[in-house]
PDB file of C-alpha atoms in Angstrom:
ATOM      1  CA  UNK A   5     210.082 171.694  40.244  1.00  0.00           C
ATOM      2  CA  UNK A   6     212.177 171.458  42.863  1.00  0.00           C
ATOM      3  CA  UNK A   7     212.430 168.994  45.676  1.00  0.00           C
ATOM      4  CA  UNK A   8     211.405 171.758  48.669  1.00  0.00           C
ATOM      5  CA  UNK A   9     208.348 172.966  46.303  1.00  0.00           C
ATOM      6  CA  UNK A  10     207.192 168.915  45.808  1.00  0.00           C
ATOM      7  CA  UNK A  11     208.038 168.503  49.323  1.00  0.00           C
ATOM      8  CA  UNK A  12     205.528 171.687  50.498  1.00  0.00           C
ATOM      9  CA  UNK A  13     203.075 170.795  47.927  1.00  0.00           C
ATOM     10  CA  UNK A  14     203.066 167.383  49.526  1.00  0.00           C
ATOM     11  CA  UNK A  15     202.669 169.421  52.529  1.00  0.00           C
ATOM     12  CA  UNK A  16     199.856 171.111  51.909  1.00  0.00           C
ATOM     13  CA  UNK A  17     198.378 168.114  49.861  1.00  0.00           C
ATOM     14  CA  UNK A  18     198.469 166.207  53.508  1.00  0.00           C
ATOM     15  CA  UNK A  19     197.174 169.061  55.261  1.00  0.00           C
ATOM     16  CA  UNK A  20     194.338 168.900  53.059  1.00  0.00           C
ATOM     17  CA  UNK A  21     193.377 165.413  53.324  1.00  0.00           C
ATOM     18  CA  UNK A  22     194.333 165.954  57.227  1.00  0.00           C
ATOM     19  CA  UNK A  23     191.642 168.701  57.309  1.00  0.00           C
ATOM     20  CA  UNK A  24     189.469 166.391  54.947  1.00  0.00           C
ATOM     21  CA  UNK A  25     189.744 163.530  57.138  1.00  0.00           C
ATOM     22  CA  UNK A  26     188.976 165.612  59.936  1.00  0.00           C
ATOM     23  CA  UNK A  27     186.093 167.248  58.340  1.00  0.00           C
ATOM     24  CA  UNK A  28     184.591 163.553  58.002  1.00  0.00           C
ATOM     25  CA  UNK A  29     185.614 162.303  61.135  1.00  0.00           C
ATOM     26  CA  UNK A  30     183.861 165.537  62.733  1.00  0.00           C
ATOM     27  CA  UNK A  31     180.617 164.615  59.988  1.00  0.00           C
ATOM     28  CA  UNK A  32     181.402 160.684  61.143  1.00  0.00           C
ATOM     29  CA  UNK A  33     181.621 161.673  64.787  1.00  0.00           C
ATOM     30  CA  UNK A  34     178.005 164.096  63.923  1.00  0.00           C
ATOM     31  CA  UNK A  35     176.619 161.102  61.937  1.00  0.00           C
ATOM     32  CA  UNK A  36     177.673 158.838  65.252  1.00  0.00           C
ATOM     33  CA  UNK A  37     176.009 161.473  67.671  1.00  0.00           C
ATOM     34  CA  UNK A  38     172.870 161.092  65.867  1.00  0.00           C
ATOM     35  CA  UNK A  39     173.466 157.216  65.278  1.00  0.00           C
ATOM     36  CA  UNK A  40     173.700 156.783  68.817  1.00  0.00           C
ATOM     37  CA  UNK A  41     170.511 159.038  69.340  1.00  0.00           C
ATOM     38  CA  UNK A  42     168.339 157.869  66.990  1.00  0.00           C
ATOM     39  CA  UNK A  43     169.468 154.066  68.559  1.00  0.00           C
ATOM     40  CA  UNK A  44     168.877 155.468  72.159  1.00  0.00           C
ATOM     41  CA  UNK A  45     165.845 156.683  70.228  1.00  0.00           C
ATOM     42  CA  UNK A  46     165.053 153.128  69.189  1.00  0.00           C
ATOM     43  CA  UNK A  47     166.351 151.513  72.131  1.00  0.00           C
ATOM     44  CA  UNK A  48     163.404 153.627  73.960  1.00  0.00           C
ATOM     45  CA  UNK A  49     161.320 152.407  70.946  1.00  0.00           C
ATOM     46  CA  UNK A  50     161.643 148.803  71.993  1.00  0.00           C
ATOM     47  CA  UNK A  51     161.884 148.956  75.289  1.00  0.00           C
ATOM     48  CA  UNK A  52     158.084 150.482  74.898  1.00  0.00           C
ATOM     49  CA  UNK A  53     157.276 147.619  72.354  1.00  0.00           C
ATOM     50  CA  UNK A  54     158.493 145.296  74.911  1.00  0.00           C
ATOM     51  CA  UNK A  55     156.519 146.745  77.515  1.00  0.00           C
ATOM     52  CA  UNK A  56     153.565 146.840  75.533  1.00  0.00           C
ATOM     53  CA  UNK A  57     154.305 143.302  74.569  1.00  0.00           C
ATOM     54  CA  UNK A  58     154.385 142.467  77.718  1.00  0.00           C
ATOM     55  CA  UNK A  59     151.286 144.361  78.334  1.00  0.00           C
ATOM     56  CA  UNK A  60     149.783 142.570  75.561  1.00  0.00           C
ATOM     57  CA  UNK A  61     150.820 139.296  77.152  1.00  0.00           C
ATOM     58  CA  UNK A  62     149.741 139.958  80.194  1.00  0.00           C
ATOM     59  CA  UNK A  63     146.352 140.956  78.631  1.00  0.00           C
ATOM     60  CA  UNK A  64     146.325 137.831  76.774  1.00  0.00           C
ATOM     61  CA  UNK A  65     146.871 135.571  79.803  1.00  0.00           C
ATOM     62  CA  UNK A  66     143.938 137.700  81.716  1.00  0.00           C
ATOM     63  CA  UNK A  67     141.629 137.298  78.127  1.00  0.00           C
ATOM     64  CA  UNK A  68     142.602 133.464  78.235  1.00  0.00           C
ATOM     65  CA  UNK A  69     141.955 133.514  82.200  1.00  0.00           C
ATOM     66  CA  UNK A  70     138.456 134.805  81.938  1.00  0.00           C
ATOM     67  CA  UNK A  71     138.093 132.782  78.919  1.00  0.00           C
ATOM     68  CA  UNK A  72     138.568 130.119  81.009  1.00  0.00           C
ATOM     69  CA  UNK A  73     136.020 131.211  84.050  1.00  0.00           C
ATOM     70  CA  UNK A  74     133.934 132.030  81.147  1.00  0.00           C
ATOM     71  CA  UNK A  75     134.182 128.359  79.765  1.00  0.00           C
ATOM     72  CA  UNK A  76     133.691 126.909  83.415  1.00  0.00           C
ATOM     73  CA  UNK A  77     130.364 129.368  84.338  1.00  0.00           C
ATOM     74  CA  UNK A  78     129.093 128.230  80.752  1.00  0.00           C
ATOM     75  CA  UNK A  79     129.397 124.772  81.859  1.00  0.00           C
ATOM     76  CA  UNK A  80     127.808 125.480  85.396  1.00  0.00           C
ATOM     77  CA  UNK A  81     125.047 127.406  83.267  1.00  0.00           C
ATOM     78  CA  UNK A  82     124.478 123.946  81.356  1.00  0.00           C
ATOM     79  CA  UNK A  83     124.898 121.814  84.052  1.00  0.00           C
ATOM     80  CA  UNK A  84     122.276 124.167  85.851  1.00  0.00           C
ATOM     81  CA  UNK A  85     120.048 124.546  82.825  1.00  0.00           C
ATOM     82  CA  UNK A  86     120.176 120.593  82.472  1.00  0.00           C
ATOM     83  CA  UNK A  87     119.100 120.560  86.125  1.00  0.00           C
ATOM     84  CA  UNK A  88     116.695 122.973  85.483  1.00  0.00           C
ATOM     85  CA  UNK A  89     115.094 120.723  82.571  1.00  0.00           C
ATOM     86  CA  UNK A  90     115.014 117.724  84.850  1.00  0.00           C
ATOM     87  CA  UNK A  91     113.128 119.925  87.540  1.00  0.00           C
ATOM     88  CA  UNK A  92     110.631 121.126  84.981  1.00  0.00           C
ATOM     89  CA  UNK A  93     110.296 117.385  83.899  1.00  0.00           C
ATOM     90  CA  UNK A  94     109.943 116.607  87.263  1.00  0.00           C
ATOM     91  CA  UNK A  95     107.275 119.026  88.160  1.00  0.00           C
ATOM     92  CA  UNK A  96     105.272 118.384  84.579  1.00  0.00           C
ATOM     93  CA  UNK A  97     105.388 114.398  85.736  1.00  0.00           C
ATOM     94  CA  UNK A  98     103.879 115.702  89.227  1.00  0.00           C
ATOM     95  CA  UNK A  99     101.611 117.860  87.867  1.00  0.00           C
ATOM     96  CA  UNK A 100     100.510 115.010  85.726  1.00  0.00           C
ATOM     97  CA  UNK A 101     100.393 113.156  88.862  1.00  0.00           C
ATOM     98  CA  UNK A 102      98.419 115.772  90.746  1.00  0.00           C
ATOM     99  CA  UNK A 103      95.974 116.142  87.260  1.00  0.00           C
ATOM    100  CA  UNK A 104      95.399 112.433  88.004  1.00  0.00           C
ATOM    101  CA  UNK A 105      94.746 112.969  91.580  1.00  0.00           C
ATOM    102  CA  UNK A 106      92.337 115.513  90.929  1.00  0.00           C
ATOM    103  CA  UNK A 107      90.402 113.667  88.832  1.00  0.00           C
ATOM    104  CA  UNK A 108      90.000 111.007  90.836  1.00  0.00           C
ATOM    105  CA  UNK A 109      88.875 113.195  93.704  1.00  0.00           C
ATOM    106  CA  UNK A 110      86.900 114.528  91.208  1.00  0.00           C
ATOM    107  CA  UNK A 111      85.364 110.983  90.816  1.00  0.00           C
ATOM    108  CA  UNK A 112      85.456 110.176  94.061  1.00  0.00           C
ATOM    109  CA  UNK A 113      83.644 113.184  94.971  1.00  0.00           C
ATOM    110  CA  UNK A 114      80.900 112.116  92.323  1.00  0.00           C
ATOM    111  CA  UNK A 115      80.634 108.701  94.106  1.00  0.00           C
ATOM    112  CA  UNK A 116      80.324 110.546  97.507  1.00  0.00           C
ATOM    113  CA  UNK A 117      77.569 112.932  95.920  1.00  0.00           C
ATOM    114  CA  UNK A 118      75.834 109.384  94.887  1.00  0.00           C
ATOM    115  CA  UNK A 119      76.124 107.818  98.071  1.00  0.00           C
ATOM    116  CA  UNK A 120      74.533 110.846  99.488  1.00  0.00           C
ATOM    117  CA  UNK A 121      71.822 110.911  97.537  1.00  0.00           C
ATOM    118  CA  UNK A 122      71.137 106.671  98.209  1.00  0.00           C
ATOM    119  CA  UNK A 123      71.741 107.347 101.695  1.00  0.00           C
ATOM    120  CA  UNK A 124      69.067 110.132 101.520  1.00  0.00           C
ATOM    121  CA  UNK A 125      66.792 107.477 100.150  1.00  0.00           C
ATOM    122  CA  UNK A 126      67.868 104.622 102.433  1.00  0.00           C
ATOM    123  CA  UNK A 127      66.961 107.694 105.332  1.00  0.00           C
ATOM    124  CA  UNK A 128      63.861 108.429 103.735  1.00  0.00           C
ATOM    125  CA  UNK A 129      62.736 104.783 103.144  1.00  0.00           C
ATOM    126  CA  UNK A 130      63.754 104.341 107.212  1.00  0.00           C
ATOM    127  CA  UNK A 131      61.662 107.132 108.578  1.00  0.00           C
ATOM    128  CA  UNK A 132      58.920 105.227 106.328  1.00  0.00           C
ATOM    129  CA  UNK A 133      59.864 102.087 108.055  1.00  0.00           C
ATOM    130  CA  UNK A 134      60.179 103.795 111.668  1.00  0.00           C
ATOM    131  CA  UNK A 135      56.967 105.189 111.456  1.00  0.00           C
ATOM    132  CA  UNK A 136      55.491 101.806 110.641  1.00  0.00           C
ATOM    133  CA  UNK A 137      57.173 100.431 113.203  1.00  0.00           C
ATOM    134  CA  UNK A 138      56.274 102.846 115.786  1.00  0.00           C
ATOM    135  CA  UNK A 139      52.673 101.895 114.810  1.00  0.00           C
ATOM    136  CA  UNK A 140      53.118  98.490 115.207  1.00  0.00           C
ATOM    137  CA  UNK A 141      54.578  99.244 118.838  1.00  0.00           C
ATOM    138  CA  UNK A 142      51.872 101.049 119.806  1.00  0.00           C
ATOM    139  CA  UNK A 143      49.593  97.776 117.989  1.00  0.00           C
ATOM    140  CA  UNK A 144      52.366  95.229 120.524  1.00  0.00           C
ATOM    141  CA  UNK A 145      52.083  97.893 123.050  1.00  0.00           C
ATOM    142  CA  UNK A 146      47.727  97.199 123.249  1.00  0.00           C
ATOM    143  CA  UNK A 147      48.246  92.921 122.279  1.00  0.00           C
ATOM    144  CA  UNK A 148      51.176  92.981 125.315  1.00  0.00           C
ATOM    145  CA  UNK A 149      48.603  94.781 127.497  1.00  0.00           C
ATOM    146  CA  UNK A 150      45.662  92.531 126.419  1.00  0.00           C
ATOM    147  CA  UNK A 151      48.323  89.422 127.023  1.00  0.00           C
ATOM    148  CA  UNK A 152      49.465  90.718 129.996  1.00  0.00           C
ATOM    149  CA  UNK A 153      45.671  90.441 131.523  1.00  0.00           C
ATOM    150  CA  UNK A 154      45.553  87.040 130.049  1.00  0.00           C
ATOM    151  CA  UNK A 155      48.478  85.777 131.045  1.00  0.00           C
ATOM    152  CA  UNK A 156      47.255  86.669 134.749  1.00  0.00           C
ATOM    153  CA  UNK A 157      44.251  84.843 134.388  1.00  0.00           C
ATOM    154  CA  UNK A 158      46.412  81.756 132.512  1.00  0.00           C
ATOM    155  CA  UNK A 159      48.330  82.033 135.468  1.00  0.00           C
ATOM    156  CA  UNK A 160      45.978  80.321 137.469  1.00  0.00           C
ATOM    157  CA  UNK A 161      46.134  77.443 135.340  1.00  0.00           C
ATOM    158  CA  UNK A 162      49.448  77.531 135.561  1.00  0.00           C
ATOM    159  CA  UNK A 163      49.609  77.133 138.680  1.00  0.00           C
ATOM    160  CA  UNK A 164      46.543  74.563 139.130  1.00  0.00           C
ATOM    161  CA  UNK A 165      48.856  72.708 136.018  1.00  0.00           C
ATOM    162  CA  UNK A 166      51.912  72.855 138.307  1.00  0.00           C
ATOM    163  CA  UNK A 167      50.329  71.128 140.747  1.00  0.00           C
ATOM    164  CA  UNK A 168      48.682  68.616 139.253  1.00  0.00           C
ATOM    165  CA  UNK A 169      52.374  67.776 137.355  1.00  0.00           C
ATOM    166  CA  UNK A 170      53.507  67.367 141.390  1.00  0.00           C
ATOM    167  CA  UNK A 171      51.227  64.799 142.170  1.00  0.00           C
ATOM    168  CA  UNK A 172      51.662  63.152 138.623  1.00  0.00           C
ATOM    169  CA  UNK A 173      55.592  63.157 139.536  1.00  0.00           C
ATOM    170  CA  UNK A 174      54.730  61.641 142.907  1.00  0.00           C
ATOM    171  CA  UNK A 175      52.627  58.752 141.012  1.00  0.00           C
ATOM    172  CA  UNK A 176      55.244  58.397 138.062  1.00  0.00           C
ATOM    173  CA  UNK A 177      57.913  58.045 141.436  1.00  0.00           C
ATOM    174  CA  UNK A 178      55.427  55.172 143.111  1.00  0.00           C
ATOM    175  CA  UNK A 179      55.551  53.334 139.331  1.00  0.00           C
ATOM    176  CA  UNK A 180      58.824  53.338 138.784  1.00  0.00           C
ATOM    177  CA  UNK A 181      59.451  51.562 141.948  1.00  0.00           C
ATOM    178  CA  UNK A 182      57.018  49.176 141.360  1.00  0.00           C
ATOM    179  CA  UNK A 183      58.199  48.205 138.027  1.00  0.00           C
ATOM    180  CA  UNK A 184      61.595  48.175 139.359  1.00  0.00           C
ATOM    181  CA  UNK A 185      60.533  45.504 141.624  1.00  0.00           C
ATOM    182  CA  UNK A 186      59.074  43.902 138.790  1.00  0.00           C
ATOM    183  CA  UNK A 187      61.889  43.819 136.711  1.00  0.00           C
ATOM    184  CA  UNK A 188      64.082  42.567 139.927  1.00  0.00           C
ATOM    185  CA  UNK A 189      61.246  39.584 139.638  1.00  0.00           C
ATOM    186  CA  UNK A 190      61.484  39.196 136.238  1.00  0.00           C
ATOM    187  CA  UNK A 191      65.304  38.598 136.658  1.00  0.00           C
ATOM    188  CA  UNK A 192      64.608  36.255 139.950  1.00  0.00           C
ATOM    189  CA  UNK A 193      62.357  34.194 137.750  1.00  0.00           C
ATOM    190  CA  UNK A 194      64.618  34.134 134.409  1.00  0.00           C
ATOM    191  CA  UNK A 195      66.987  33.341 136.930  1.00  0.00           C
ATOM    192  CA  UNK A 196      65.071  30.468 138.244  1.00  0.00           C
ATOM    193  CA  UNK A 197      64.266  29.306 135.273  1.00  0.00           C
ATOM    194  CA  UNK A 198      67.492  29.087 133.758  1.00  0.00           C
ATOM    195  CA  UNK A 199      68.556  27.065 136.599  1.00  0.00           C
ATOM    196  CA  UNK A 200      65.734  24.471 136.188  1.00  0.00           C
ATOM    197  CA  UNK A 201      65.884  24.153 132.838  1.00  0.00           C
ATOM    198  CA  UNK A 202      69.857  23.082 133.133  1.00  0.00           C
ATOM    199  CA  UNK A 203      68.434  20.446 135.808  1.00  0.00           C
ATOM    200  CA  UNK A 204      66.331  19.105 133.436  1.00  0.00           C
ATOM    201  CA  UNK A 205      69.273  18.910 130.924  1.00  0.00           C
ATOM    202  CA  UNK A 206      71.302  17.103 132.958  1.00  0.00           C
ATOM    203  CA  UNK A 207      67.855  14.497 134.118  1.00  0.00           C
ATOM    204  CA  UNK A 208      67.860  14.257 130.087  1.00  0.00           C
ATOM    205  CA  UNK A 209      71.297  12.906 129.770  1.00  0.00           C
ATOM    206  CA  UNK A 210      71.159  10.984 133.305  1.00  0.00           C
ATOM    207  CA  UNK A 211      67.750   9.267 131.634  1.00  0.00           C
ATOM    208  CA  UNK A 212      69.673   8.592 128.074  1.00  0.00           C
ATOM    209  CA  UNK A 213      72.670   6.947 129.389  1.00  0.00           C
ATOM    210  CA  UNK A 214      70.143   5.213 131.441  1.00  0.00           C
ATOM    211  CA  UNK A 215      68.649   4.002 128.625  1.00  0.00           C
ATOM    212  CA  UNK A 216      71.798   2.822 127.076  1.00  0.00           C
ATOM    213  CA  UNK A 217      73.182   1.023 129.739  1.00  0.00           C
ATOM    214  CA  UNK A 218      69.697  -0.550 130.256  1.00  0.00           C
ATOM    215  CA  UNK A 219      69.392  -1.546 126.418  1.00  0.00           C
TER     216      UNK A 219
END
């Protein structure tokens, strides 16, 4: 074979792996087109997953928000419902209270209803006694009258009595001056006396030394 037949079968033997190499570079450049589409494709793809991530997220933070509020009104709820429970208590210990209360109105009213019915008797028993004693007024009322006359008649006496007790006044008056002057004698004479006798103390002892010198 000669050089120009090696040389255009070289030729052609380039052309064809020129036209190869473009046929795969057009099927590379195809396979490229629809690389780049199917990644636009999946670009879109997770763009939307991040968006619906991010969705999600945003869901998440609202669940975990209301969880919260949720958490917060269930602890208002038991702080309320503990309340609540104290209240009851505290009405149950008042109506206990009130139960007590009752009763002892209830007793009360029982000792009222008692001391009504001894007050009925004490009234009874003092009509009894006021009509007795309205008797015995009217009895006073006839013994005043009949002293009443008598004491008109006793005061007569009186009177005559009254009298009398003047002039024995007037005589008891005229006695006590006499014995007044008595006793004013009595102490004149005691007096007296006294005196005398001291006189004849001293005649004693005058008459004794008397004696003595004499002897």
């Amino acid at each position: 074979m000669s050089s120009g037949e090696k040389i255009l079968q070289l030729l052609e033997s380039m052309q064809s792996d020129i036209k190869g190499i473009r046929e795969e570079q057009s099927a590379m450049r195809s396979d490229m087109k629809d690389f780049k589409q199917s990644q636009s494709v999946m670009q879109s793809d997770i763009n939307d997953l991040k968006q619906s991530q991010s969705a999600m997220q945003s869901d998440i933070n609202d669940l975990k928000q209301s969880q919260s509020v949720m958490r917060s009104d269930i602890n208002d709820l038991k702080q309320s419902q503990s309340v609540m429970q104290s209240d009851i208590n505290d009405l149950k210990q008042s109506q206990s209270v009130m139960q007590s209360d009752i009763n002892d109105l209830k007793q009360s009213q029982s000792v009222m209803r008692s001391d009504i019915n001894d007050l009925r008797e004490e009234q009874s028993t003092m009509q009894s006694v006021l009509a007795l004693i309205q008797v015995q007024l009217q009895e006073h009322g006839a013994i005043l009258s009949a002293l009443q006359t008598a004491s008109e008649f006793h005061k007569a006496d009186i009177d005559n009595l009254t009298h009398a007790a003047a002039q024995i006044q007037g005589e008891m008056k005229e006695l006590r001056a006499g014995q007044h002057r008595i006793e004013t004698d009595v102490r004149e004479i005691k007096e007296n006396y006294l005196s005398l006798a001291e006189i004849t103390i001293e005649h004693e002892v005058s008459i004794r030394n008397l004696r003595r010198k004499l002897g």
